[in-house]
Each structure stands twice: as C-alpha cells, then as structure tokens.
Amino acid sequence: RKGNVIITGASSGLGLATAKALGESGEWHIIMACRDFVKAERMARTVGIPKENYTVMHLDLASLESVRQFADNFKHSGRPLDVLVCNAAVYLPTAKVPTFTAEGFELSVGTNHLGHFLLSRLLLEDLKKSDFKSKRVIIVGSITGNTNTLAGNIPPKANLGDLRGLSGRLNGVNSSPMIDGGEFDGAKAYKDSKVCNMLTMQEFHRQYHEETGITFASLYPGCIATTGLFREHIPPFRLLFPPFQKYITKGFVSEEEAGKRLAQVVSDTSLTKSGVYWSWNNDSASFENQLSEEASDPEKARKVWAISEKLVGLA
Ligand code: NDP
C-alpha cells in the first residue's frame, strides 16, 4: 500500500516542495496539515500533485485547541499514519514586540515547538499502530540553532539558559516571552524554537525508539533563501540574501532540491537510523551531522520535554 505522511505547513516553501516530490513518486498519500486550507488546495494544484495523492486538513499550530482537533479529525479519518513531518514554522526577525498564540505563548516558540510537541505526542499512538515498513517522525531543524556552525554564531545566538521563561509560560505578563528569561528578540526566539525541535527529536528517540521501532530524525536541508520564511524580513535583506547564499556562503539550495532532501528522510530505505540530524554536502550527499553542545544536551532535552508537557496540558 501507499505510505501515509502528514506534513505540517505543506502550503509553501519546503513543505510544499516535499509534498510535490512525494506526491509525484506515486508511493505516498500526503496529508497537507495547513492553517489556510484554501491556499493549500490551490498550491497542491499549482505544483501538480495528483488529486488522489493528497488530502488537505486544517491545522493551526498557534492554537493547541486546533492541534487537538486536528489529531481527532485525523483519527476519525481511519487512515493509518506512517510518517509525521513537523515542518511548519514562523520567523519574525524584525518584530519589535512579541505576539502570542491562542493560549498566550510567544508565537515562534508556541508554533514551532509547542504546537508540534503536542501534535507529535498525540499522534504517537497512531504511528505505533501502523504496520508500515519504516515509521518515522521528522522534525525540521536548522543550522541557525546550532552554535557549533558559522551560521549559528551570527548574533543573536540561540540559548535556552535555565529555561526560566519557558517555565513561566512565555506569556510576557508575569514571565519573559523568551525561553531564557531575556528581552524579546524575534530572531533569537526562532533559533531557540529550533533548538527545542532538535532536543525534542532526541528525547523522542531516547524514550520511544527501542519500544516502538519508530525512527526519530531531524535535518538541516540547506539554506532555502527563497521561501516565505523570510517574508517578514526588511526588503534589502530579501533582495540580497539569495545571491549572498548562492555565491558567498554557497549554502544555497533551491526549494525543489530541499524538498527532495526532506522527501529522502521520509522515504529513503538508507535513512532509517533514529536519533540522527541529517545534513547534505555540496554534492547533495546526506551525512549524519553533529549538533551543538546545547542542542545535544540530554539533561536540557529532558527538562524542555517536562516543562513542555505541562504547558500543553499533557502532564
Ligand atoms: P515557509 O514560510 O515557506 O513555510 C512555513 C510554513 O509553515 C508555511 O506553509 C506556513 O503556512 C506554515 N505555518 C506557519 N504558521 C503556521 C501555523 N500557525 N499553523 C500551521 N502552519 C503554519 O518557510 P520554509 O519552507 O523555509 O520553512 C519550513 C521549515 O524549514 C521550517 O521548519 C524552517 O525552520 C525550516 N528551515 C528553513 C530554512 C530556510 O532557509 N528557509 C533553513 C533551515 C530550516 P502558510 O502557507 O499559510 O503561510
């Protein structure tokens, strides 16, 4: 049978390119989990994913209520779940003041980390039940959260500190909107959320891989300088960033190539190892990359997991 894969944020950028790559293979049915389902349907048609290979379902990760609703709707669909791809994200580098999710968490960490944390926990049972040959949970990471790289050292750097802001619910009222308790910084909040994504993947691996056989992985697909992720950035940045990445850092990848990379992590029979953070070299060959000290700290992973459980109402 075809594999069934949920991709969050499949209505643009990397998620859409991945849906296209998998949809064209004919081996997958893609559940496009999107906040704007009219756009998702339009984009699926625009890039030519065969109708029988996708379903659009509503999911707004900035609302835990919506995440729960999505998980319920999916369970009622009767479809098995074989692979979950947590891809959606917001990036607010020029925001001067924080904005918040429906439950009042700072928007970047609330969407990118807490929304996906609850989603993957709620869908774990469905993955366990699947009889698919290789079941996977993939959380898209980023080089920017990795302070052991050049890109990860461009300030403001990711740093979760002692997690005091996260413990305080990131609400900007009686606690800081930032995980480390500091002043609001939109670019840092995004990087912090990506560190949480990578820590979550590893904690999933430690707690569930052996028992369930599910592969938990993260990846850095390369710098896709053309996606909507940079839509909030100042115009000169949006103009100069793609050529800068293409000719100076040489880290540039097209959306199509990045989509193929993520599609590999979904379906390639050689990428089944769990607990791994995948990257690609300039010849587009995949390799197991090293995470920064903070992004691979098991103690921090456990703490982020435990606090996040409380925030999303699982503990
Ligand atoms: P895009 O902005 O193009 O895609 C992000 C997607 O997330 C969009 O489809 C967007 O929906 C969706 N989304 C945002 N908020 C929500 C929400 N509340 N609920 C549901 N969906 C939501 O950016 P990219 O494709 O570049 O980003 C995809 C992933 O790749 C992210 O995890 C990002 O961190 C990661 N990444 C990107 C890199 C890059 O260079 N671009 C590099 C490394 C990692 P909508 O279509 O409605 O706007």
Coordinates of C-alpha atoms and ligand atoms in Angstrom, one line a residue:
R1 CA 0.0 0.0 0.0
K2 CA 0.9 3.7 -0.3
G3 CA 2.6 5.3 2.7
N4 CA 0.6 8.0 4.6
V5 CA 2.5 11.1 5.6
I6 CA 1.3 14.2 7.4
I7 CA 3.3 17.3 6.5
T8 CA 2.6 20.4 8.6
G9 CA 2.9 23.7 6.7
A10 CA 2.7 22.0 3.3
S11 CA 1.2 25.0 1.7
S12 CA 4.5 26.7 0.8
G13 CA 8.3 26.5 0.7
L14 CA 10.0 23.3 1.9
G15 CA 6.7 21.6 3.0
L16 CA 5.1 22.1 -0.5
A17 CA 8.3 21.0 -2.3
T18 CA 8.4 17.9 -0.2
A19 CA 4.7 17.2 -0.8
K20 CA 5.4 17.6 -4.5
A21 CA 8.4 15.2 -4.5
L22 CA 6.5 12.5 -2.6
G23 CA 3.2 13.1 -4.5
E24 CA 4.9 12.6 -7.8
S25 CA 6.5 9.3 -6.7
G26 CA 3.1 7.7 -6.5
E27 CA 4.1 5.8 -3.4
W28 CA 2.7 8.3 -0.9
H29 CA -0.6 9.8 0.2
I30 CA 0.1 13.3 1.7
I31 CA -2.0 14.8 4.4
M32 CA -1.3 18.5 4.0
A33 CA -1.8 19.9 7.5
C34 CA -2.3 23.7 6.9
R35 CA -3.7 26.8 8.6
D36 CA -5.0 28.1 5.3
F37 CA -6.7 25.2 3.6
V38 CA -7.8 27.2 0.6
K39 CA -4.2 28.2 -0.1
A40 CA -3.1 24.6 0.5
E41 CA -5.6 23.2 -2.1
R42 CA -4.6 25.9 -4.6
M43 CA -0.8 25.3 -4.1
A44 CA -1.3 21.5 -4.4
R45 CA -3.0 22.1 -7.8
T46 CA -0.5 24.7 -8.9
V47 CA 2.5 22.4 -8.4
G48 CA 0.6 19.5 -9.9
I49 CA 0.3 16.9 -7.1
P50 CA -2.1 14.2 -8.4
K51 CA -5.5 14.7 -6.7
E52 CA -5.6 11.1 -5.5
N53 CA -2.3 11.5 -3.7
Y54 CA -3.2 14.3 -1.2
T55 CA -5.8 15.4 1.3
V56 CA -5.8 18.9 2.9
M57 CA -6.7 19.1 6.6
H58 CA -6.9 22.2 8.7
L59 CA -4.3 22.7 11.4
D60 CA -3.3 25.9 13.1
L61 CA -0.2 25.2 15.3
A62 CA -0.6 28.5 17.0
S63 CA -3.7 27.1 18.8
L64 CA -3.4 23.9 20.9
E65 CA -7.2 23.5 20.6
S66 CA -6.7 23.3 16.8
V67 CA -3.9 20.8 17.3
R68 CA -6.2 18.6 19.4
Q69 CA -9.0 19.0 16.8
F70 CA -6.6 18.0 14.0
A71 CA -5.4 14.9 15.8
D72 CA -9.1 13.9 16.5
N73 CA -10.1 14.5 12.9
F74 CA -7.2 12.5 11.6
K75 CA -8.0 9.6 13.9
H76 CA -11.6 9.7 12.6
S77 CA -10.5 9.6 9.0
G78 CA -9.5 5.9 9.6
R79 CA -6.3 6.4 7.7
P80 CA -3.1 4.8 9.1
L81 CA -0.3 7.1 10.0
D82 CA 3.2 6.1 8.8
V83 CA 5.3 9.2 8.8
L84 CA 4.8 12.6 10.5
V85 CA 6.8 15.6 9.3
C86 CA 6.9 18.6 11.6
N87 CA 7.9 21.3 9.1
A88 CA 5.8 24.5 9.6
A89 CA 7.4 27.5 11.3
V90 CA 7.2 31.2 11.7
Y91 CA 10.2 33.5 11.8
L92 CA 9.8 37.1 13.0
P93 CA 13.2 38.7 12.8
T94 CA 12.1 42.3 12.6
A95 CA 9.3 42.2 15.3
K96 CA 9.9 44.8 18.0
V97 CA 7.3 43.3 20.4
P98 CA 6.2 39.8 20.9
T99 CA 3.0 38.3 19.6
F100 CA 1.3 35.3 21.1
T101 CA -0.5 32.1 20.3
A102 CA -4.2 31.4 21.3
E103 CA -3.0 30.1 24.6
G104 CA -0.7 33.1 25.2
F105 CA 2.7 31.6 24.4
E106 CA 5.2 33.7 22.5
L107 CA 4.4 33.0 18.8
S108 CA 7.6 31.5 17.4
V109 CA 8.2 29.0 20.2
G110 CA 4.5 28.4 20.6
T111 CA 4.0 27.5 17.0
N112 CA 7.3 25.9 16.0
H113 CA 7.9 24.0 19.2
L114 CA 4.9 23.7 21.5
G115 CA 2.3 23.1 18.7
H116 CA 4.5 20.4 17.2
F117 CA 5.3 18.9 20.6
L118 CA 1.6 18.4 21.3
L119 CA 0.9 17.2 17.8
S120 CA 3.6 14.5 17.8
R121 CA 2.7 13.3 21.2
L122 CA -1.0 13.0 20.3
L123 CA -0.2 11.1 17.1
L124 CA 2.4 8.7 18.6
E125 CA -0.3 6.1 19.3
D126 CA -1.4 6.2 15.6
L127 CA 2.2 5.7 14.5
K128 CA 2.6 2.8 16.9
K129 CA -0.4 1.1 15.3
S130 CA 0.8 1.4 11.8
D131 CA 2.2 -1.8 10.1
F132 CA 4.3 0.2 7.7
K133 CA 7.8 -1.0 6.9
S134 CA 9.5 2.2 8.3
K135 CA 7.6 4.5 10.6
R136 CA 9.2 7.9 11.1
V137 CA 8.8 11.2 13.0
I138 CA 10.8 14.0 11.3
I139 CA 11.3 17.4 12.9
V140 CA 12.8 20.1 10.7
G141 CA 15.8 21.6 12.5
S142 CA 18.1 24.4 11.5
I143 CA 21.7 25.3 11.4
T144 CA 20.9 28.7 13.0
G145 CA 20.1 26.9 16.3
N146 CA 23.5 25.2 16.1
T147 CA 26.1 27.4 17.7
N148 CA 28.9 25.0 16.5
T149 CA 28.5 26.4 13.0
L150 CA 29.3 29.7 11.3
A151 CA 25.7 30.5 10.7
G152 CA 24.8 29.6 14.2
N153 CA 27.2 32.1 15.5
I154 CA 25.7 35.1 13.9
P155 CA 24.1 37.1 16.8
P156 CA 21.7 36.8 18.4
K157 CA 22.7 33.2 19.2
A158 CA 20.3 30.5 20.4
N159 CA 20.5 30.0 24.1
L160 CA 17.8 28.4 26.3
G161 CA 19.6 29.4 29.5
D162 CA 18.0 27.9 32.6
L163 CA 14.6 27.7 30.9
R164 CA 13.0 30.2 33.4
G165 CA 10.9 32.0 30.7
L166 CA 9.6 28.7 29.4
S167 CA 8.7 27.5 32.9
G168 CA 6.9 30.9 33.3
R169 CA 4.7 30.1 30.2
L170 CA 6.4 32.7 27.8
N171 CA 3.5 35.0 28.3
G172 CA 5.2 38.3 28.5
V173 CA 3.0 39.2 31.5
N174 CA 4.4 37.6 34.6
S175 CA 7.3 36.0 32.7
S176 CA 9.6 36.9 29.9
P177 CA 8.4 35.9 26.4
M178 CA 11.8 34.3 25.8
I179 CA 12.8 30.8 26.9
D180 CA 16.0 32.1 28.8
G181 CA 14.0 34.9 30.5
G182 CA 15.6 37.7 28.5
E183 CA 14.3 40.6 26.5
F184 CA 12.2 39.8 23.4
D185 CA 14.2 39.2 20.2
G186 CA 12.3 37.7 17.3
A187 CA 15.3 36.2 15.5
K188 CA 16.5 34.6 18.8
A189 CA 13.1 33.2 19.6
Y190 CA 13.1 31.4 16.2
K191 CA 16.6 29.9 16.8
D192 CA 15.6 28.9 20.4
S193 CA 12.5 27.2 18.9
K194 CA 14.7 25.2 16.5
V195 CA 16.9 24.1 19.4
C196 CA 13.8 22.8 21.1
N197 CA 12.8 21.0 17.9
M198 CA 16.2 19.2 17.8
L199 CA 16.1 18.4 21.5
T200 CA 12.6 17.1 21.2
M201 CA 13.6 14.7 18.4
Q202 CA 16.4 13.3 20.6
E203 CA 14.2 12.9 23.6
F204 CA 11.7 11.1 21.5
H205 CA 14.5 8.8 20.3
R206 CA 15.6 8.0 23.9
Q207 CA 12.2 7.4 25.2
Y208 CA 10.4 5.7 22.3
H209 CA 12.7 4.3 19.6
E210 CA 13.5 1.0 21.2
E211 CA 10.0 0.3 22.3
T212 CA 8.2 1.3 19.1
G213 CA 10.8 0.9 16.3
I214 CA 9.9 4.4 15.1
T215 CA 12.7 6.4 13.6
F216 CA 13.0 9.9 15.0
A217 CA 15.2 12.3 12.9
S218 CA 15.9 15.9 12.3
L219 CA 17.6 17.6 9.4
Y220 CA 19.0 20.8 8.1
P221 CA 18.1 20.9 4.4
G222 CA 20.4 23.8 3.5
C223 CA 19.6 27.4 3.2
I224 CA 16.5 27.8 1.1
A225 CA 16.8 31.6 0.8
T226 CA 13.7 32.0 -1.4
T227 CA 10.9 30.7 0.9
G228 CA 8.3 32.6 2.7
L229 CA 10.2 32.2 5.9
F230 CA 11.9 35.5 5.1
R231 CA 8.7 37.3 4.3
E232 CA 8.9 39.4 7.5
H233 CA 12.4 40.5 6.8
I234 CA 13.4 44.0 5.6
P235 CA 13.3 44.4 1.7
P236 CA 17.1 44.8 1.2
F237 CA 17.6 41.6 3.1
R238 CA 15.1 39.7 0.9
L239 CA 16.8 41.1 -2.2
L240 CA 20.4 40.3 -1.2
F241 CA 20.0 37.1 0.8
P242 CA 19.5 34.6 -2.1
P243 CA 22.6 35.8 -4.1
F244 CA 24.6 36.0 -0.9
Q245 CA 23.8 32.4 -0.1
K246 CA 24.4 31.3 -3.7
Y247 CA 27.8 33.0 -4.3
I248 CA 29.4 33.7 -0.9
T249 CA 28.4 31.0 1.5
K250 CA 27.5 28.5 -1.2
G251 CA 24.9 27.1 1.2
F252 CA 22.0 28.0 -1.1
V253 CA 19.6 25.2 -2.2
S254 CA 16.5 25.6 -4.3
E255 CA 13.1 24.7 -2.8
E256 CA 13.0 21.8 -5.2
E257 CA 16.3 20.3 -4.1
A258 CA 15.5 20.9 -0.4
G259 CA 12.1 19.2 -0.9
K260 CA 13.9 16.2 -2.4
R261 CA 16.2 16.1 0.7
L262 CA 13.3 16.1 3.1
A263 CA 11.5 13.5 0.9
Q264 CA 14.6 11.3 1.2
V265 CA 14.4 11.5 5.0
V266 CA 10.7 10.4 4.7
S267 CA 11.1 7.5 2.4
D268 CA 14.7 6.5 1.6
T269 CA 15.5 3.0 2.9
S270 CA 19.0 4.0 3.7
L271 CA 18.0 6.8 6.1
T272 CA 16.3 4.8 8.7
K273 CA 18.7 5.5 11.6
S274 CA 17.0 7.1 14.6
G275 CA 18.2 10.0 16.7
V276 CA 20.1 11.5 13.8
Y277 CA 20.4 15.1 12.5
W278 CA 20.9 14.8 8.7
S279 CA 22.7 17.3 6.5
W280 CA 23.9 17.3 2.9
N281 CA 27.2 18.3 1.5
N282 CA 27.7 20.3 -1.7
D283 CA 27.3 17.2 -3.9
S284 CA 23.9 16.6 -2.3
A285 CA 25.0 13.5 -0.4
S286 CA 23.5 13.1 3.0
F287 CA 25.6 12.7 6.1
E288 CA 25.0 12.5 9.9
N289 CA 25.8 15.9 11.3
Q290 CA 26.9 16.9 14.8
L291 CA 24.6 19.1 16.9
S292 CA 25.9 21.9 19.1
E293 CA 26.5 21.3 22.7
E294 CA 23.2 22.8 23.8
A295 CA 21.2 21.1 21.1
S296 CA 22.5 17.7 22.1
D297 CA 22.4 18.1 25.9
P298 CA 20.3 15.2 27.2
E299 CA 19.6 17.0 30.6
K300 CA 18.3 20.0 28.8
A301 CA 16.2 17.8 26.5
R302 CA 14.6 16.2 29.5
K303 CA 13.8 19.5 31.1
V304 CA 12.4 21.1 27.9
W305 CA 10.3 17.9 27.5
A306 CA 8.9 18.0 31.1
I307 CA 8.1 21.7 31.0
S308 CA 6.5 21.5 27.5
E309 CA 4.3 18.6 28.7
K310 CA 2.9 20.9 31.4
L311 CA 2.4 23.8 29.1
V312 CA 0.5 21.8 26.5
G313 CA -1.6 20.1 29.2
L314 CA -0.2 16.6 28.9
A315 CA 1.1 16.4 32.5
Ligands
NDP1 P1 7.7 29.0 4.7 O1 7.4 30.2 5.4 O2 7.7 29.0 3.2 O3 6.9 27.8 5.2 C1 6.4 27.7 6.5 C2 5.1 27.0 6.5 O4 4.6 27.0 7.9 C3 4.0 27.7 5.7 O5 3.3 26.8 4.9 C4 3.1 28.3 6.7 O6 1.7 28.4 6.3 C5 3.2 27.3 7.8 N1 2.8 27.9 9.1 C6 3.2 29.0 9.8 N2 2.5 29.1 10.9 C7 1.6 28.1 11.0 C8 0.6 27.7 11.9 N3 0.3 28.5 13.0 N4 -0.1 26.6 11.7 C9 0.2 25.9 10.6 N5 1.1 26.2 9.7 C10 1.8 27.3 9.9 O7 9.2 28.6 5.2 P2 10.2 27.4 4.9 O8 9.6 26.5 3.9 O9 11.5 27.9 4.6 O10 10.2 26.7 6.3 C11 9.9 25.3 6.5 C12 10.8 24.7 7.6 O11 12.1 24.7 7.1 C13 10.8 25.5 8.9 O12 10.7 24.5 10.0 C14 12.1 26.2 8.9 O13 12.5 26.4 10.2 C15 12.9 25.2 8.2 N6 14.2 25.7 7.6 C16 14.2 26.7 6.6 C17 15.3 27.1 6.1 C18 15.4 28.2 5.1 O14 16.5 28.5 4.7 N7 14.3 28.6 4.5 C19 16.6 26.6 6.6 C20 16.5 25.6 7.7 C21 15.3 25.2 8.1 P3 1.2 29.4 5.2 O15 1.5 28.8 3.9 O16 -0.2 29.5 5.5 O17 2.0 30.7 5.4

